[in-house]
Short mmCIF file of C-alpha atoms in Angstrom, two decimals:
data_model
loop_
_atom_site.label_atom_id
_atom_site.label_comp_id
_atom_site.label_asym_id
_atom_site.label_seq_id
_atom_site.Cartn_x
_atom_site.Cartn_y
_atom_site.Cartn_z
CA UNK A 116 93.47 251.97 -23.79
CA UNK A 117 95.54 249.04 -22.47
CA UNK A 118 99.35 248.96 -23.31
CA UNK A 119 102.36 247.04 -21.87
CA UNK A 120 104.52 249.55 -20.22
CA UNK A 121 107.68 249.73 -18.29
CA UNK A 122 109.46 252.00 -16.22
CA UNK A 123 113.10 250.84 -15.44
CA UNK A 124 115.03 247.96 -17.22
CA UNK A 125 115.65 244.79 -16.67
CA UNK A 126 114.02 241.56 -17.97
CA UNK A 127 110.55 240.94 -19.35
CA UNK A 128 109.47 240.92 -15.35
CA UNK A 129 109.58 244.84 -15.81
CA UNK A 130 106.56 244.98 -18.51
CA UNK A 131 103.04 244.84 -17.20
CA UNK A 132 99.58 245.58 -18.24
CA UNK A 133 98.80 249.32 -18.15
CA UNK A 134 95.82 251.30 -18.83
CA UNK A 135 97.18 254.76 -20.47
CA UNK A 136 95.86 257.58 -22.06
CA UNK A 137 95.05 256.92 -26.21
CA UNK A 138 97.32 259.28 -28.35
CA UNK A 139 96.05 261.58 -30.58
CA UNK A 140 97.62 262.26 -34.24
CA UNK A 141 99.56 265.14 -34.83
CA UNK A 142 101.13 266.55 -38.40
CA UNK A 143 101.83 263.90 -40.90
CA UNK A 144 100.81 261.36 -37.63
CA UNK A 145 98.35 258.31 -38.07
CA UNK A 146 96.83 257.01 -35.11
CA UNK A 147 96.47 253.03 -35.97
CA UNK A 148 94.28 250.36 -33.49
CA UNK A 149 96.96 247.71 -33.58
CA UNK A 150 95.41 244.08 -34.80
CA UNK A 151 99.64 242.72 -34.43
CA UNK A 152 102.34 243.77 -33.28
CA UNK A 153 106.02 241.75 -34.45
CA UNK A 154 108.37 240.84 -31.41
CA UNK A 155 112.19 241.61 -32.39
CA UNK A 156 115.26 241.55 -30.29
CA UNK A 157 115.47 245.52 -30.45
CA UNK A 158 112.65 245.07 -28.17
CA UNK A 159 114.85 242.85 -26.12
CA UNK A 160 117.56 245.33 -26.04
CA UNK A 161 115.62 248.06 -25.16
CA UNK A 162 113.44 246.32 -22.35
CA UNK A 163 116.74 245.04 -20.97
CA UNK A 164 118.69 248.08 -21.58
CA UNK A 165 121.52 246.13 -23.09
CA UNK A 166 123.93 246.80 -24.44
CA UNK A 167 124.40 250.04 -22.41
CA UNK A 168 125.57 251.91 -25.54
CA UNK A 169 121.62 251.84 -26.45
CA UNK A 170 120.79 253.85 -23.28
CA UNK A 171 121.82 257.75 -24.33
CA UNK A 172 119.36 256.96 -27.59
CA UNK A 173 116.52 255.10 -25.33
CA UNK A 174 116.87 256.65 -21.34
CA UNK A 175 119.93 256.60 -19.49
CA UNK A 176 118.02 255.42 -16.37
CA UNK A 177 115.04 254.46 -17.68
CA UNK A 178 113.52 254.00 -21.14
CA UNK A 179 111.87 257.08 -22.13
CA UNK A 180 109.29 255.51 -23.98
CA UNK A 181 107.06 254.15 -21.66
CA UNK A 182 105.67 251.50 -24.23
CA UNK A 183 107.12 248.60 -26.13
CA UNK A 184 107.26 247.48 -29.53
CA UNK A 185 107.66 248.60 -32.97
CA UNK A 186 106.40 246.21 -35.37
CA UNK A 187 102.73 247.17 -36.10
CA UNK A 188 99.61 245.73 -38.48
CA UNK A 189 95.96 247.11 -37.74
CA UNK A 190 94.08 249.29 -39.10
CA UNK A 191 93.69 253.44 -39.62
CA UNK A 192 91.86 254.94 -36.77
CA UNK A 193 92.13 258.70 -37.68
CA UNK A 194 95.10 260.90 -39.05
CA UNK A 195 96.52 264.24 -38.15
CA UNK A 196 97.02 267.10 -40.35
CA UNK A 197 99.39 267.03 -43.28
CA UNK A 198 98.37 263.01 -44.26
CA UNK A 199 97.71 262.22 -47.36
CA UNK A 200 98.48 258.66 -48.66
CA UNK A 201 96.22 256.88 -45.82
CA UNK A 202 92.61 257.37 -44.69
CA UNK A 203 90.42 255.79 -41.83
CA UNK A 204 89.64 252.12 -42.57
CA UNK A 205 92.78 251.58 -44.23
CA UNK A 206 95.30 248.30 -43.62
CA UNK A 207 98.45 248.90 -42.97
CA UNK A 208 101.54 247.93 -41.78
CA UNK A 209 105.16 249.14 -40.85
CA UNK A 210 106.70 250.71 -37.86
CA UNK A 211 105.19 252.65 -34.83
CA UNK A 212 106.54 253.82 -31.89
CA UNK A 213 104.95 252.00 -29.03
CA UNK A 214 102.93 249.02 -31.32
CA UNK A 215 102.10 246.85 -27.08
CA UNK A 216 99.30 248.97 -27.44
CA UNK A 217 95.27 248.67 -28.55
CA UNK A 218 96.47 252.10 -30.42
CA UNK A 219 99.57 253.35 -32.01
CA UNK A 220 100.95 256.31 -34.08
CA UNK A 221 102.95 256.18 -36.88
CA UNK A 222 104.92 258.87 -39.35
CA UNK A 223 102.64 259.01 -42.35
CA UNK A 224 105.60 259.53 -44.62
CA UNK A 225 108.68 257.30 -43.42
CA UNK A 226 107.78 253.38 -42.04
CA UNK A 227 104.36 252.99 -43.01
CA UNK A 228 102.64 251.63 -46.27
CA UNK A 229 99.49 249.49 -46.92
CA UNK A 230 98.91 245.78 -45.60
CA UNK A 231 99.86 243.15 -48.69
CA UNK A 232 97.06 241.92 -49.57
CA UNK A 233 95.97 237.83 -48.62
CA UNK A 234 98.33 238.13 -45.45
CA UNK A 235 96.66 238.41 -41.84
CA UNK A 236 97.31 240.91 -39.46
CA UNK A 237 99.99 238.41 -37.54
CA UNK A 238 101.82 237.72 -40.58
CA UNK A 239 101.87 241.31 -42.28
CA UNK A 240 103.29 242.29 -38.68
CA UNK A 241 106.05 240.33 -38.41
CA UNK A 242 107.85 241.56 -41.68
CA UNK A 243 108.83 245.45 -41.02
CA UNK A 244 111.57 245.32 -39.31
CA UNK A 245 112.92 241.78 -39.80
CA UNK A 246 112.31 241.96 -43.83
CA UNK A 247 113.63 245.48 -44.32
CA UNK A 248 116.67 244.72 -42.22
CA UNK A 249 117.50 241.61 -44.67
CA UNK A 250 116.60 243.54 -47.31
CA UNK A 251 119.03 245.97 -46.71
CA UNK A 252 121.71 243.55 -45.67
CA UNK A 253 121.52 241.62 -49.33
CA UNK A 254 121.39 245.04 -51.33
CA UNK A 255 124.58 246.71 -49.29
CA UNK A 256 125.98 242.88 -49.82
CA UNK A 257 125.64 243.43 -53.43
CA UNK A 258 123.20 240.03 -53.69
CA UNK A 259 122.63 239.23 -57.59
CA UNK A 260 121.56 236.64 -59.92
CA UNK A 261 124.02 233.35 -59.66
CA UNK A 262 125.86 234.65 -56.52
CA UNK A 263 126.72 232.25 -53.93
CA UNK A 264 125.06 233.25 -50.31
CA UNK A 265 125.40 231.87 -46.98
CA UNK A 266 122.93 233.42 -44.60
CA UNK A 267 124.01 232.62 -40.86
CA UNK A 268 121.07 232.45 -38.71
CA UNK A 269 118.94 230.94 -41.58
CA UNK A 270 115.95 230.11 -39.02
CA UNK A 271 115.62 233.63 -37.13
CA UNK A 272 113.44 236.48 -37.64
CA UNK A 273 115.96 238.39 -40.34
CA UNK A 274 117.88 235.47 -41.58
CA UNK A 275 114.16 233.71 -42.49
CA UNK A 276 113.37 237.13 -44.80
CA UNK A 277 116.92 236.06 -46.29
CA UNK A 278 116.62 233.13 -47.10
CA UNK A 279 113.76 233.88 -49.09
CA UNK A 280 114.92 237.06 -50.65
CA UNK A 281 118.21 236.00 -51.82
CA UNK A 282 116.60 233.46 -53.70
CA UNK A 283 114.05 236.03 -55.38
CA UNK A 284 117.38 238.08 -56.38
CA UNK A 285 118.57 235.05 -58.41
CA UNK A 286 121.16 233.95 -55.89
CA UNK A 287 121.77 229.83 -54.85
CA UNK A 288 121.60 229.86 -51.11
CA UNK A 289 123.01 228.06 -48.05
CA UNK A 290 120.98 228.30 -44.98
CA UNK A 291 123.04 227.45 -41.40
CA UNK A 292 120.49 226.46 -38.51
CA UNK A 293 120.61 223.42 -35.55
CA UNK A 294 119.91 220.20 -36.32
CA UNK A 295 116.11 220.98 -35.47
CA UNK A 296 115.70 223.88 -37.44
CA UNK A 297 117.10 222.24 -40.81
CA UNK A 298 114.19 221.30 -42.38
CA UNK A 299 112.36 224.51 -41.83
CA UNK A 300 115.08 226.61 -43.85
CA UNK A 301 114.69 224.12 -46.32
CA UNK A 302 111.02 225.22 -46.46
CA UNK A 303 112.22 228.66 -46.97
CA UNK A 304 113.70 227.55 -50.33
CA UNK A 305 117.51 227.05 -49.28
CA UNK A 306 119.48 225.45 -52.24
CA UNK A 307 121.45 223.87 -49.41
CA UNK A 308 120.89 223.97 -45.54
CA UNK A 309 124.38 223.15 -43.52
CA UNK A 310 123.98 222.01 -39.37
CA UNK A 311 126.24 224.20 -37.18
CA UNK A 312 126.23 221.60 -34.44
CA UNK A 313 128.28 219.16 -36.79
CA UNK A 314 130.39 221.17 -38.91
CA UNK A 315 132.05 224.59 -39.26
CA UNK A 316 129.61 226.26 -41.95
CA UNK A 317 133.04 228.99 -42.22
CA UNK A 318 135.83 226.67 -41.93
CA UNK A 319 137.35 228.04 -45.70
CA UNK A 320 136.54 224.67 -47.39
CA UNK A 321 133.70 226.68 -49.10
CA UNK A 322 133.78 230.05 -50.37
CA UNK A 323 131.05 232.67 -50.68
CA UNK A 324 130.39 236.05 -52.67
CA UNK A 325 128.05 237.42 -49.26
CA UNK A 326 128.23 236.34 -45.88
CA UNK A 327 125.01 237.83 -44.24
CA UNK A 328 125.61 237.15 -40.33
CA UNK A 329 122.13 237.97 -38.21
CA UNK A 330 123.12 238.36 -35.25
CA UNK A 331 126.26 235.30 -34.76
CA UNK A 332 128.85 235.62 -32.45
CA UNK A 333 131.53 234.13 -34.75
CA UNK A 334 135.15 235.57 -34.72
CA UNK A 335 135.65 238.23 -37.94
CA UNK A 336 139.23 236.08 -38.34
CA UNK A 337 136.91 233.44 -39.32
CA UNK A 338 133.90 234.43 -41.31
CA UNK A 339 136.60 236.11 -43.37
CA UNK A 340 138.03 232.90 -44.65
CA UNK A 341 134.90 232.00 -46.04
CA UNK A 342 134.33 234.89 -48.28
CA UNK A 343 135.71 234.45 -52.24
CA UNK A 344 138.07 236.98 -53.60
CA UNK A 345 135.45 240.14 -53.58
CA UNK A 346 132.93 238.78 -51.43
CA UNK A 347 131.20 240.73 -48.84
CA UNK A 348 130.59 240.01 -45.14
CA UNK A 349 127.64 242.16 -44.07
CA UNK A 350 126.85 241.91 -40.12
CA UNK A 351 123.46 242.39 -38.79
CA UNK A 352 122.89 242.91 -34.92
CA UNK A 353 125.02 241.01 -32.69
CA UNK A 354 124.39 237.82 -30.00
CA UNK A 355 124.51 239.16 -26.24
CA UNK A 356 123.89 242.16 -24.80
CA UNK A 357 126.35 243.18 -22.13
CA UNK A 358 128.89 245.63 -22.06
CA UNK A 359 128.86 248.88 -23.69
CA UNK A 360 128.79 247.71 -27.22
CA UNK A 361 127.68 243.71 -26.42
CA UNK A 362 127.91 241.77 -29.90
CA UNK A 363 127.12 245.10 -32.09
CA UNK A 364 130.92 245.84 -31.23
CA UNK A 365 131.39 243.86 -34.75
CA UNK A 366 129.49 245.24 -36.70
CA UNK A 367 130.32 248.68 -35.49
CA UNK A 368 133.88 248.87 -35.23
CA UNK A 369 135.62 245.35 -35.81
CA UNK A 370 134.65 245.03 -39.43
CA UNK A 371 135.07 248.53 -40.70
CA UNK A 372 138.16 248.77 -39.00
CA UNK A 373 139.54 245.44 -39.82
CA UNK A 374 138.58 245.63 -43.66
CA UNK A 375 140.63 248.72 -44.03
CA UNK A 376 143.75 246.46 -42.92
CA UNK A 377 142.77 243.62 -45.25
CA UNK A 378 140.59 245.28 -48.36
CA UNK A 379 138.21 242.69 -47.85
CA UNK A 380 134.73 244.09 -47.82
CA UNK A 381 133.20 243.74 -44.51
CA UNK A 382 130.00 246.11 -43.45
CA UNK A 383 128.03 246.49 -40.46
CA UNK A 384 124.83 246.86 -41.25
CA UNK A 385 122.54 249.44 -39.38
CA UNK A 386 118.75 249.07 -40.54
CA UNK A 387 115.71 251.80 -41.21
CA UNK A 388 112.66 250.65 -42.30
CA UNK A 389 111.42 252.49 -44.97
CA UNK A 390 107.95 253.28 -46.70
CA UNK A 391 110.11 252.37 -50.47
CA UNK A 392 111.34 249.09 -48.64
CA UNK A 393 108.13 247.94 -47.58
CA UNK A 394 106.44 248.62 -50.54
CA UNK A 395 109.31 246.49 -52.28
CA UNK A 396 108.46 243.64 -49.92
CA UNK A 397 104.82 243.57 -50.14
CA UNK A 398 105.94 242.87 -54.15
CA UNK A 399 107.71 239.94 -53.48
CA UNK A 400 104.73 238.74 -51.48
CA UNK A 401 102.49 239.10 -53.65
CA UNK A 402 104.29 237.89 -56.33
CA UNK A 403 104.47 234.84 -54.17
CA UNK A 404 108.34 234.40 -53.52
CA UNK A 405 108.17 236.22 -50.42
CA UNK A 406 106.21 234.35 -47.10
CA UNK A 407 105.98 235.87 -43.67
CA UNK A 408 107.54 232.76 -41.39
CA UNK A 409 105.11 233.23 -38.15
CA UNK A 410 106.33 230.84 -35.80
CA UNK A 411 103.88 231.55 -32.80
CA UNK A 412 101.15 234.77 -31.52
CA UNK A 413 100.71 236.06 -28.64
CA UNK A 414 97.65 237.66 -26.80
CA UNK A 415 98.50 241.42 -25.74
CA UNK A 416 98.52 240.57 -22.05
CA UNK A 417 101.26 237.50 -22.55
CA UNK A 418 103.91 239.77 -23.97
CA UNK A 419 106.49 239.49 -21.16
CA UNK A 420 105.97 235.27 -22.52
CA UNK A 421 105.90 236.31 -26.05
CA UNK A 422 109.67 238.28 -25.65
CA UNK A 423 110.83 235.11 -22.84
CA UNK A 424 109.85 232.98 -25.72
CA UNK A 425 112.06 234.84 -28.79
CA UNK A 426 114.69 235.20 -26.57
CA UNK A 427 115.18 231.46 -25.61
CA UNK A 428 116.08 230.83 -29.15
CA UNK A 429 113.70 228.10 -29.92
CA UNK A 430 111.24 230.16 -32.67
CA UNK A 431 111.69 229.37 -36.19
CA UNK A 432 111.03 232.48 -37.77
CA UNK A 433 108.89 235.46 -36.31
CA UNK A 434 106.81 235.88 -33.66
CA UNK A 435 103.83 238.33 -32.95
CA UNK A 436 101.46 239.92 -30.23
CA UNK A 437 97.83 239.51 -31.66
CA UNK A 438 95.30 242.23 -30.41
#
């Protein structure tokens, strides 16, 4: 089967084309042909190797798993012992280790559920890791009906989910994007949409009960002064990649750290996806208040484009690897 490999880090010049051996499923393993595969910046991080602290989990030299991606749509090719909630033939989405791939396994019984129906393959892709991760962001933010949410990095792959789930929890939403991007977050049913090129979107003029940073690079000192008495800052990922922490350092230790000094509430945020979470998701879409945002696809053998392309910054919303 075909699958883009790599075997040292560095950027996407390191990935190629590869034919490799097809996997077979083992206990509670399901062995999916891939129809999508999401791009995320883990896949970034781990391609590049950055920040370091990421290499003792991934390969210290090189990453251990050959393949890329972990975003995953397609189809059930066979299952291994043990599996019990899918069968050949079904659709499904989630998370799989090595998803650059014609084929794929995936744990039966942790980030893996069936596709939501009316969505292709491309668009039920993209949502795994990107949805569960704002998912999970709002809920450890305490989101709720009537509270007041800025989500930072409205028009990228988490902050898109966001957007869109805040408002399904009740809550009136600001969306901060580039001038360009505006009118897309509006799309994504912002209340209000506020251009970071032209003012400070955390300046204190305006206060907020959650703060949901995707992956900024603002100061803690000043996302802090936009949060209301018992508001929440919750940071997810971090911009750059250099270093031993890069921009995770704030989530990881500057805002547990600093909100013991203060007693304001501000979280890092470390995402799983989850069978429970996707199923929640595939409610909201089809309940309609819940749209995958696919900015752009990808054949399998452009990948190295399809990861230059997220990384540039330019994609509004999600992109995906179509197979």
């Amino acid at each position: 089967m075909r699958a883009i490999v790599q075997d040292k880090y560095g950027d996407a010049d390191v990935l190629r084309l590869e034919e490799v051996e097809r996997p077979e499923p083992g206990h509670q393993q399901v062995l999916i042909r891939v129809r999508a595969a999401g791009v995320d910046p883990g896949v970034w991080h781990i391609m590049a190797g950055q920040p370091l602290g990421v290499r003792p989990a991934f390969g210290v030299r090189r990453p251990r798993q050959r393949t890329r991606g972990a975003d995953i749509a397609g189809i059930v090719e066979a299952v291994g012992p043990g599996v019990t909630r899918f069968v050949p033939g079904d659709e499904v989405f989630g998370v799989a280790s090595g998803s650059f791939a014609d084929f794929a396994l995936a744990s039966s019984e942790k980030g893996l559920a069936h596709k939501p129906e009316g969505l292709s393959f491309a668009e039920a892709a993209v949502i795994p890791i990107s949805g569960c991760t704002a998912l999970q962001g709002l809920r450890r933010g305490g989101v709720a009906g009537g509270a007041r949410v800025l989500v930072l990095g409205a028009s990228g792959g988490v902050g898109s989910f966001a957007v869109q789930l805040a408002k399904a929890f009740g809550a009136h939403v600001t969306g901060v994007a580039s001038t360009g991007k505006l009118d897309f977050v509006r799309g994504l049913g912002a209340d209000e949409v506020m251009d970071y090129t032209q003012q400070d979107p955390v300046d204190g003029t305006r206060r907020f009960d959650l703060i949901l940073d995707t992956g900024g690079n603002r100061p803690l000192r000043k996302l802090r002064r936009a949060l209301a008495p018992g508001g929440t800052l919750v940071i997810v990922g971090g911009e750059g990649g250099r270093g031993l922490l890069g921009g995770f350092e704030r989530a990881m230790l500057g805002a547990p750290v600093l909100s013991l000094v203060t007693g304001q509430k501000l979280r890092g945020l470390t995402a799983v996806t989850s069978r429970a979470d996707l199923i929640t998701l595939t409610e909201f879409v089809e309940a309609g208040q819940l749209r995958a945002p696919l900015d752009r696809t990808f054949p399998l053998e452009e990948a190295p484009d399809a990861i230059r392309y997220l990384h540039a910054g330019t994609v509004r919303g999600k992109v995906a690897i179509t197979i």
